[in-house]
mmCIF file of C-alpha atoms in Angstrom:
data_model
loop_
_atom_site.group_PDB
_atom_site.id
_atom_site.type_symbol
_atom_site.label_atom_id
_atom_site.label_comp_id
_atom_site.label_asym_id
_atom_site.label_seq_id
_atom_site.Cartn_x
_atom_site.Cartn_y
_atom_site.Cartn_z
ATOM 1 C CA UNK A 20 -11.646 6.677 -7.647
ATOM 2 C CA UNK A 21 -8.583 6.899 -5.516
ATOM 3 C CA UNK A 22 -4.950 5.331 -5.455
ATOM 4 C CA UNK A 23 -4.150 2.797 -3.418
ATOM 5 C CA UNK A 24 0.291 3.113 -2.763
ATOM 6 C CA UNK A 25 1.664 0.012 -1.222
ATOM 7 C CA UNK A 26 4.323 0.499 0.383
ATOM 8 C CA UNK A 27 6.699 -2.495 0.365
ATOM 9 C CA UNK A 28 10.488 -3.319 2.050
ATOM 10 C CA UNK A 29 12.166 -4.823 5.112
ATOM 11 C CA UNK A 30 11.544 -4.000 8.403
ATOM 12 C CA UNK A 31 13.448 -1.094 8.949
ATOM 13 C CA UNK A 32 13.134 0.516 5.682
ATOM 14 C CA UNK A 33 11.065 3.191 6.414
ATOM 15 C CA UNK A 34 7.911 2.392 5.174
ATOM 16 C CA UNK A 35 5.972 3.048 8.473
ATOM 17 C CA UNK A 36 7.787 6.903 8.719
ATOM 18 C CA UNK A 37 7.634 8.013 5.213
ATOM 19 C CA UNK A 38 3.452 6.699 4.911
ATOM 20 C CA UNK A 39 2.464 8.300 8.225
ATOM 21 C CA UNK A 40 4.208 11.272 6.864
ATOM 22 C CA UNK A 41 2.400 11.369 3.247
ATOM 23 C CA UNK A 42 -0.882 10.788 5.396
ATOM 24 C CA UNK A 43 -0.583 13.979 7.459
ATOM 25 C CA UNK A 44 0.374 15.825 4.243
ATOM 26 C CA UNK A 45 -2.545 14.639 2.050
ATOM 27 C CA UNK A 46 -5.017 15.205 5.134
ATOM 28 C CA UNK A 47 -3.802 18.635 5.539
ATOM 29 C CA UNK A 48 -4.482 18.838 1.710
ATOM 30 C CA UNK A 49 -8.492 18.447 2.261
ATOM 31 C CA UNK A 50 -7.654 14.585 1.031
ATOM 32 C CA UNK A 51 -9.290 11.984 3.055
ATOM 33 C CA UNK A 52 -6.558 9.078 3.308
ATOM 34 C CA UNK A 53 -6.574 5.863 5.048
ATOM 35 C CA UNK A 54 -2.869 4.698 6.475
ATOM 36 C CA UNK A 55 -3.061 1.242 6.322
ATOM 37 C CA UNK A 56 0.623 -0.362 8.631
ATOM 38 C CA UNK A 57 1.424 -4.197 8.797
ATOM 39 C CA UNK A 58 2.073 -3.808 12.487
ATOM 40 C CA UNK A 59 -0.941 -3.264 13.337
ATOM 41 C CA UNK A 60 -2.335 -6.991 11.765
ATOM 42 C CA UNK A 61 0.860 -8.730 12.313
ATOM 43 C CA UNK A 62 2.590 -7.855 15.501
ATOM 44 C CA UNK A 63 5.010 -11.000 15.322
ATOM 45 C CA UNK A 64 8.440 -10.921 14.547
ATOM 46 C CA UNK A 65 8.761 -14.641 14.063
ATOM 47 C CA UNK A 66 6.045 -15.523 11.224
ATOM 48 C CA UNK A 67 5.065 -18.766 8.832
ATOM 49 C CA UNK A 68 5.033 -17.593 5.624
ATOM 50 C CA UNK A 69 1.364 -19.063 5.740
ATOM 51 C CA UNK A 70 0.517 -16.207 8.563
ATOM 52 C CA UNK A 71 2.368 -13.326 6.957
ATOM 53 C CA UNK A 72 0.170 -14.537 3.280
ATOM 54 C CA UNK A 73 -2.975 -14.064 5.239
ATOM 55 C CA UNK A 74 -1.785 -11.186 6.807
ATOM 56 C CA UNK A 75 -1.081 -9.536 3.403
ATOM 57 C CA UNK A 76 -4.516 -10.846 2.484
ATOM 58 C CA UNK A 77 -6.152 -8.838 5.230
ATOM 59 C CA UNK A 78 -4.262 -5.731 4.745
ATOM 60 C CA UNK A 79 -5.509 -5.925 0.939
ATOM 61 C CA UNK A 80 -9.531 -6.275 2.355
ATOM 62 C CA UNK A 81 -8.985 -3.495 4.296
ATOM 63 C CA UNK A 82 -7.004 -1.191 1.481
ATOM 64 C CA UNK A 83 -10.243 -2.356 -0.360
ATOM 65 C CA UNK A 84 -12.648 -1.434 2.278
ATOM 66 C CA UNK A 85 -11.359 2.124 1.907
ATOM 67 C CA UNK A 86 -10.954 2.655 -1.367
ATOM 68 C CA UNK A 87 -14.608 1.941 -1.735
ATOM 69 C CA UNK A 88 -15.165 4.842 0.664
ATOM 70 C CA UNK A 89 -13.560 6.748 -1.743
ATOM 71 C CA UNK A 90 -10.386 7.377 0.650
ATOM 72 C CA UNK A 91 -6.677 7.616 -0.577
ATOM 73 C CA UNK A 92 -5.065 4.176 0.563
ATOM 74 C CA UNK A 93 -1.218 3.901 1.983
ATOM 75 C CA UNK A 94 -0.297 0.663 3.119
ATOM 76 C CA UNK A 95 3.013 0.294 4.594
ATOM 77 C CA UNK A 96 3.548 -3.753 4.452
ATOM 78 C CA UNK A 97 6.729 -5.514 4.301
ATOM 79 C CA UNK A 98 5.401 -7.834 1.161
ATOM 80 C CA UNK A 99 8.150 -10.564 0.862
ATOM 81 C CA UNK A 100 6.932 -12.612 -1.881
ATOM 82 C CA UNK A 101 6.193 -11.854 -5.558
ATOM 83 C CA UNK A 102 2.265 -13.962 -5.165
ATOM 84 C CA UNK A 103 1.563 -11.206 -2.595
ATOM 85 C CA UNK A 104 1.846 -8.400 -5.143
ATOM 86 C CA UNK A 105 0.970 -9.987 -8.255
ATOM 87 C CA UNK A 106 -2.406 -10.476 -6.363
ATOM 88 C CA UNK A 107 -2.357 -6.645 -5.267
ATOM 89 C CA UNK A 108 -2.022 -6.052 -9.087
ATOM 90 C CA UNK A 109 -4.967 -8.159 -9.512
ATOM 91 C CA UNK A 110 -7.146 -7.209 -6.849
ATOM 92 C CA UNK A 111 -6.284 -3.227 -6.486
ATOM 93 C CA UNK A 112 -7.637 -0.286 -8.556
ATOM 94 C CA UNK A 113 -5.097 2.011 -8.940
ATOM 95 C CA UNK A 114 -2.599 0.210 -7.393
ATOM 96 C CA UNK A 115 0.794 1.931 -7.006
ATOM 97 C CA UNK A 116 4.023 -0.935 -5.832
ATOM 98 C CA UNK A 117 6.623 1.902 -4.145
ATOM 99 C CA UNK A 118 10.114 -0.505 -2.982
ATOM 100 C CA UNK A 119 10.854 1.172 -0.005
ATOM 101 C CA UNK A 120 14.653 -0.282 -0.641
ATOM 102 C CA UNK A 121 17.472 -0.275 1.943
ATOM 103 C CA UNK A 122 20.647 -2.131 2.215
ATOM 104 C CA UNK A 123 20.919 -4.969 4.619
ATOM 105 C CA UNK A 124 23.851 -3.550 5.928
ATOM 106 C CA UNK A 125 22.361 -0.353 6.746
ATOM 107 C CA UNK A 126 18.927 -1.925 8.288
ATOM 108 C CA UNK A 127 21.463 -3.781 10.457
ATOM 109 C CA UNK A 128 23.307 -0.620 11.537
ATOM 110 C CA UNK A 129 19.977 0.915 11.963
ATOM 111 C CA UNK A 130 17.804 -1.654 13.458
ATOM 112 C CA UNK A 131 15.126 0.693 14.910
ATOM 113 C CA UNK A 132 13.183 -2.099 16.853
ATOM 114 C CA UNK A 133 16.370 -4.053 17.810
ATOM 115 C CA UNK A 134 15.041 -7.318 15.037
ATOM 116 C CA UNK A 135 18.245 -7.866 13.549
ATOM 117 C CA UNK A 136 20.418 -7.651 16.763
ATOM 118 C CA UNK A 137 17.815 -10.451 18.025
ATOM 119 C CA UNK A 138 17.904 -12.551 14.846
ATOM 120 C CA UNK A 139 22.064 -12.436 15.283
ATOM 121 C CA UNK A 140 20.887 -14.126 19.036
ATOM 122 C CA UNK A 141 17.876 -16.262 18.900
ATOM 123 C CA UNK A 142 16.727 -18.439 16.290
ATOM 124 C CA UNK A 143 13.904 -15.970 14.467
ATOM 125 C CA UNK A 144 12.416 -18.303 11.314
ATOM 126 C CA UNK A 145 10.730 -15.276 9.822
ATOM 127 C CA UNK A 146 12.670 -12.331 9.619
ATOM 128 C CA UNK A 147 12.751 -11.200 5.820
ATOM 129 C CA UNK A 148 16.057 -10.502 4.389
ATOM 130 C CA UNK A 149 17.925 -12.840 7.008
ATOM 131 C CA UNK A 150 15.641 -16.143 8.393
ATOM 132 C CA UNK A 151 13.137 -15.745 5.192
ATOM 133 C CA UNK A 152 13.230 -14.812 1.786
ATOM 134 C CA UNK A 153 12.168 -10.876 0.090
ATOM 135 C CA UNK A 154 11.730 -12.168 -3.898
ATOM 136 C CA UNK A 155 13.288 -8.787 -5.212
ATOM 137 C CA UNK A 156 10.278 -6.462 -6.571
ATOM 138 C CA UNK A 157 10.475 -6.226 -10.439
ATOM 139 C CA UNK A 158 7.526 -4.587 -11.092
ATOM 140 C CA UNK A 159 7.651 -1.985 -8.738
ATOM 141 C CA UNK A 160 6.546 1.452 -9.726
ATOM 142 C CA UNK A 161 8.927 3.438 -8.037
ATOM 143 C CA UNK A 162 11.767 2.828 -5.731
ATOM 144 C CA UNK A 163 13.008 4.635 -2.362
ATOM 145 C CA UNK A 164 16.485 4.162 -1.777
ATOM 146 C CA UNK A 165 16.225 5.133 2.074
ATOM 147 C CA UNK A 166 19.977 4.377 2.471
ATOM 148 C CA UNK A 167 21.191 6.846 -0.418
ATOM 149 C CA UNK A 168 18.510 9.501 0.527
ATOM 150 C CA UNK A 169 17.341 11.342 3.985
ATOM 151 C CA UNK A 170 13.699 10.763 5.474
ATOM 152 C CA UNK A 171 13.090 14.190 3.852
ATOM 153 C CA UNK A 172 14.408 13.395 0.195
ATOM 154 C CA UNK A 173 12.602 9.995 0.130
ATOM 155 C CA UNK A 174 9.195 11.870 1.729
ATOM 156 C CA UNK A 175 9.190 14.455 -1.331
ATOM 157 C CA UNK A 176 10.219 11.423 -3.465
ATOM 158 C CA UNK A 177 6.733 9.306 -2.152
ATOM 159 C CA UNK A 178 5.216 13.073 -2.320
ATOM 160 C CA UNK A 179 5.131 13.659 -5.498
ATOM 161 C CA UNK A 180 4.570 10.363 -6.804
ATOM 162 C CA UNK A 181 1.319 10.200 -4.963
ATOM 163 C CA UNK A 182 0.144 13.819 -6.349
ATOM 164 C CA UNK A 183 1.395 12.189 -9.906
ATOM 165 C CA UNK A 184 -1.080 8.787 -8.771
ATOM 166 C CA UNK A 185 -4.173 11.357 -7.466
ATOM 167 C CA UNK A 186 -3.448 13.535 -10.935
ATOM 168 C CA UNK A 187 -4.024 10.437 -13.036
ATOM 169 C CA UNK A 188 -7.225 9.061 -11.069
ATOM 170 C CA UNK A 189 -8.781 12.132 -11.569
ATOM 171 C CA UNK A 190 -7.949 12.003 -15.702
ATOM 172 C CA UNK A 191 -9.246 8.319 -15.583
ATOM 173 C CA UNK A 192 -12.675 9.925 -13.981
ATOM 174 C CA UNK A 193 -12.811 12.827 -16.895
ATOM 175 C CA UNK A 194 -11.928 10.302 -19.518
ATOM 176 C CA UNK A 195 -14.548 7.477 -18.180
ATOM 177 C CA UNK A 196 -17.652 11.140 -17.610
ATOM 178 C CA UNK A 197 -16.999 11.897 -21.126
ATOM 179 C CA UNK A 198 -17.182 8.460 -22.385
ATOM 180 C CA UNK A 199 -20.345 7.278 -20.500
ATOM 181 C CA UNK A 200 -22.348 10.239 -20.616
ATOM 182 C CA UNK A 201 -25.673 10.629 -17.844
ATOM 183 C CA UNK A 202 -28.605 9.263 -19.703
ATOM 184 C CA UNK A 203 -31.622 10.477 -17.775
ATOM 185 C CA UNK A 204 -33.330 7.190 -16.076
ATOM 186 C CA UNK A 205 -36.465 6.143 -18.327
ATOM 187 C CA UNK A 206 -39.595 6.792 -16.884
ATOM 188 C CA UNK A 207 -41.125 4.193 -14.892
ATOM 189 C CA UNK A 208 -44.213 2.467 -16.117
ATOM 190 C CA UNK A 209 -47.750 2.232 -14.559
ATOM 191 C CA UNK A 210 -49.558 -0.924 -14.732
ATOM 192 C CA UNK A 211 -52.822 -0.620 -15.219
ATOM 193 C CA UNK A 212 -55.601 -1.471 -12.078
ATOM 194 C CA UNK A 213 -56.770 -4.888 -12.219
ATOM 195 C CA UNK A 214 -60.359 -4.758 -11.522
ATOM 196 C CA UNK A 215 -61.350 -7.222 -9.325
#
């Protein structure tokens, strides 16, 4: 049984960067990992809250898909809205909520695909932080302050708090092998020939 680490902020954040760069590390650490990104199942910019729900829903199918292939999940999804997670809870084994938190200010500054610049221009309904809402995660179980910290401090952050995730799976497995030992199968029973 594996983690699944759902990455969650505004566009911008750094969720895409720092989850593409925990993939190549666990890979190179003999761990098979699937690297799950919104923009690959939602490549609009201007999106119903109806479309980026069943977006989310997808992305948690497919987290699910590969966690049943016994695969490490990272899923790098903006999540807006607290029904989104609280289903992740519910739906997830394992499931670790990482905030990939950044000012508004500074994703503005930044804006690394040029969103905000054409929010400030055209009239984008779905933008999360400016044209549509991001409920503030409560529950999260870890947050990334990209705008205090560097790619590499907020990597090592995301690091270690996956080897922490992959450390407790694999107590959960011990704990659930000792407590449900193998009982050897009984042994199948002949039925007699009916003679005809």
């Amino acid at each position: 049984m594996t983690p699944v680490l759902w990455l969650l902020g505004l566009s911008g954040s750094g969720k895409t960067a720092l989850g593409s760069l925990l993939r190549l590390y666990l890979e190179g650490q003999g761990i098979e990992t699937a690297f799950i990104d919104e923009g690959r199942f939602c490549r609009q910019v201007d999106v119903a809250p109806e479309a980026r729900i069943a977006a989310t829903n997808a992305l948690r199918d497919r987290a699910l898909q590969q966690h049943a292939q016994g695969r490490m999940c990272i899923v790098a999804a903006t999540t807006p809205y607290d029904c989104m997670r609280q289903k992740n809870r519910d739906h997830l084994p394992l499931y670790r909520e990482v905030w990939v938190r950044c000012s508004l200010q500074t994703l503005v500054e930044r804006d690394t695909r040029g969103l905000y610049a054409m929010a400030g221009h055209t009239h984008i309904t779905g933008l999360c932080g400016l044209t549509d809402k991001f409920d503030e995660p409560r529950r999260a179980d870890h947050v990334l302050d990209t705008d205090r910290y560097s790619l590499a401090e907020s990597y090592l952050q995301l690091r270690d708090l996956a080897l922490n995730a992959l450390d407790e799976a694999r107590h959960w497995q011990r704990m659930q092998h000792a407590l449900l030992p193998e009982r050897p199968l009984p042994a199948a029973r002949m039925q007699p020939a009916i003679a005809l």
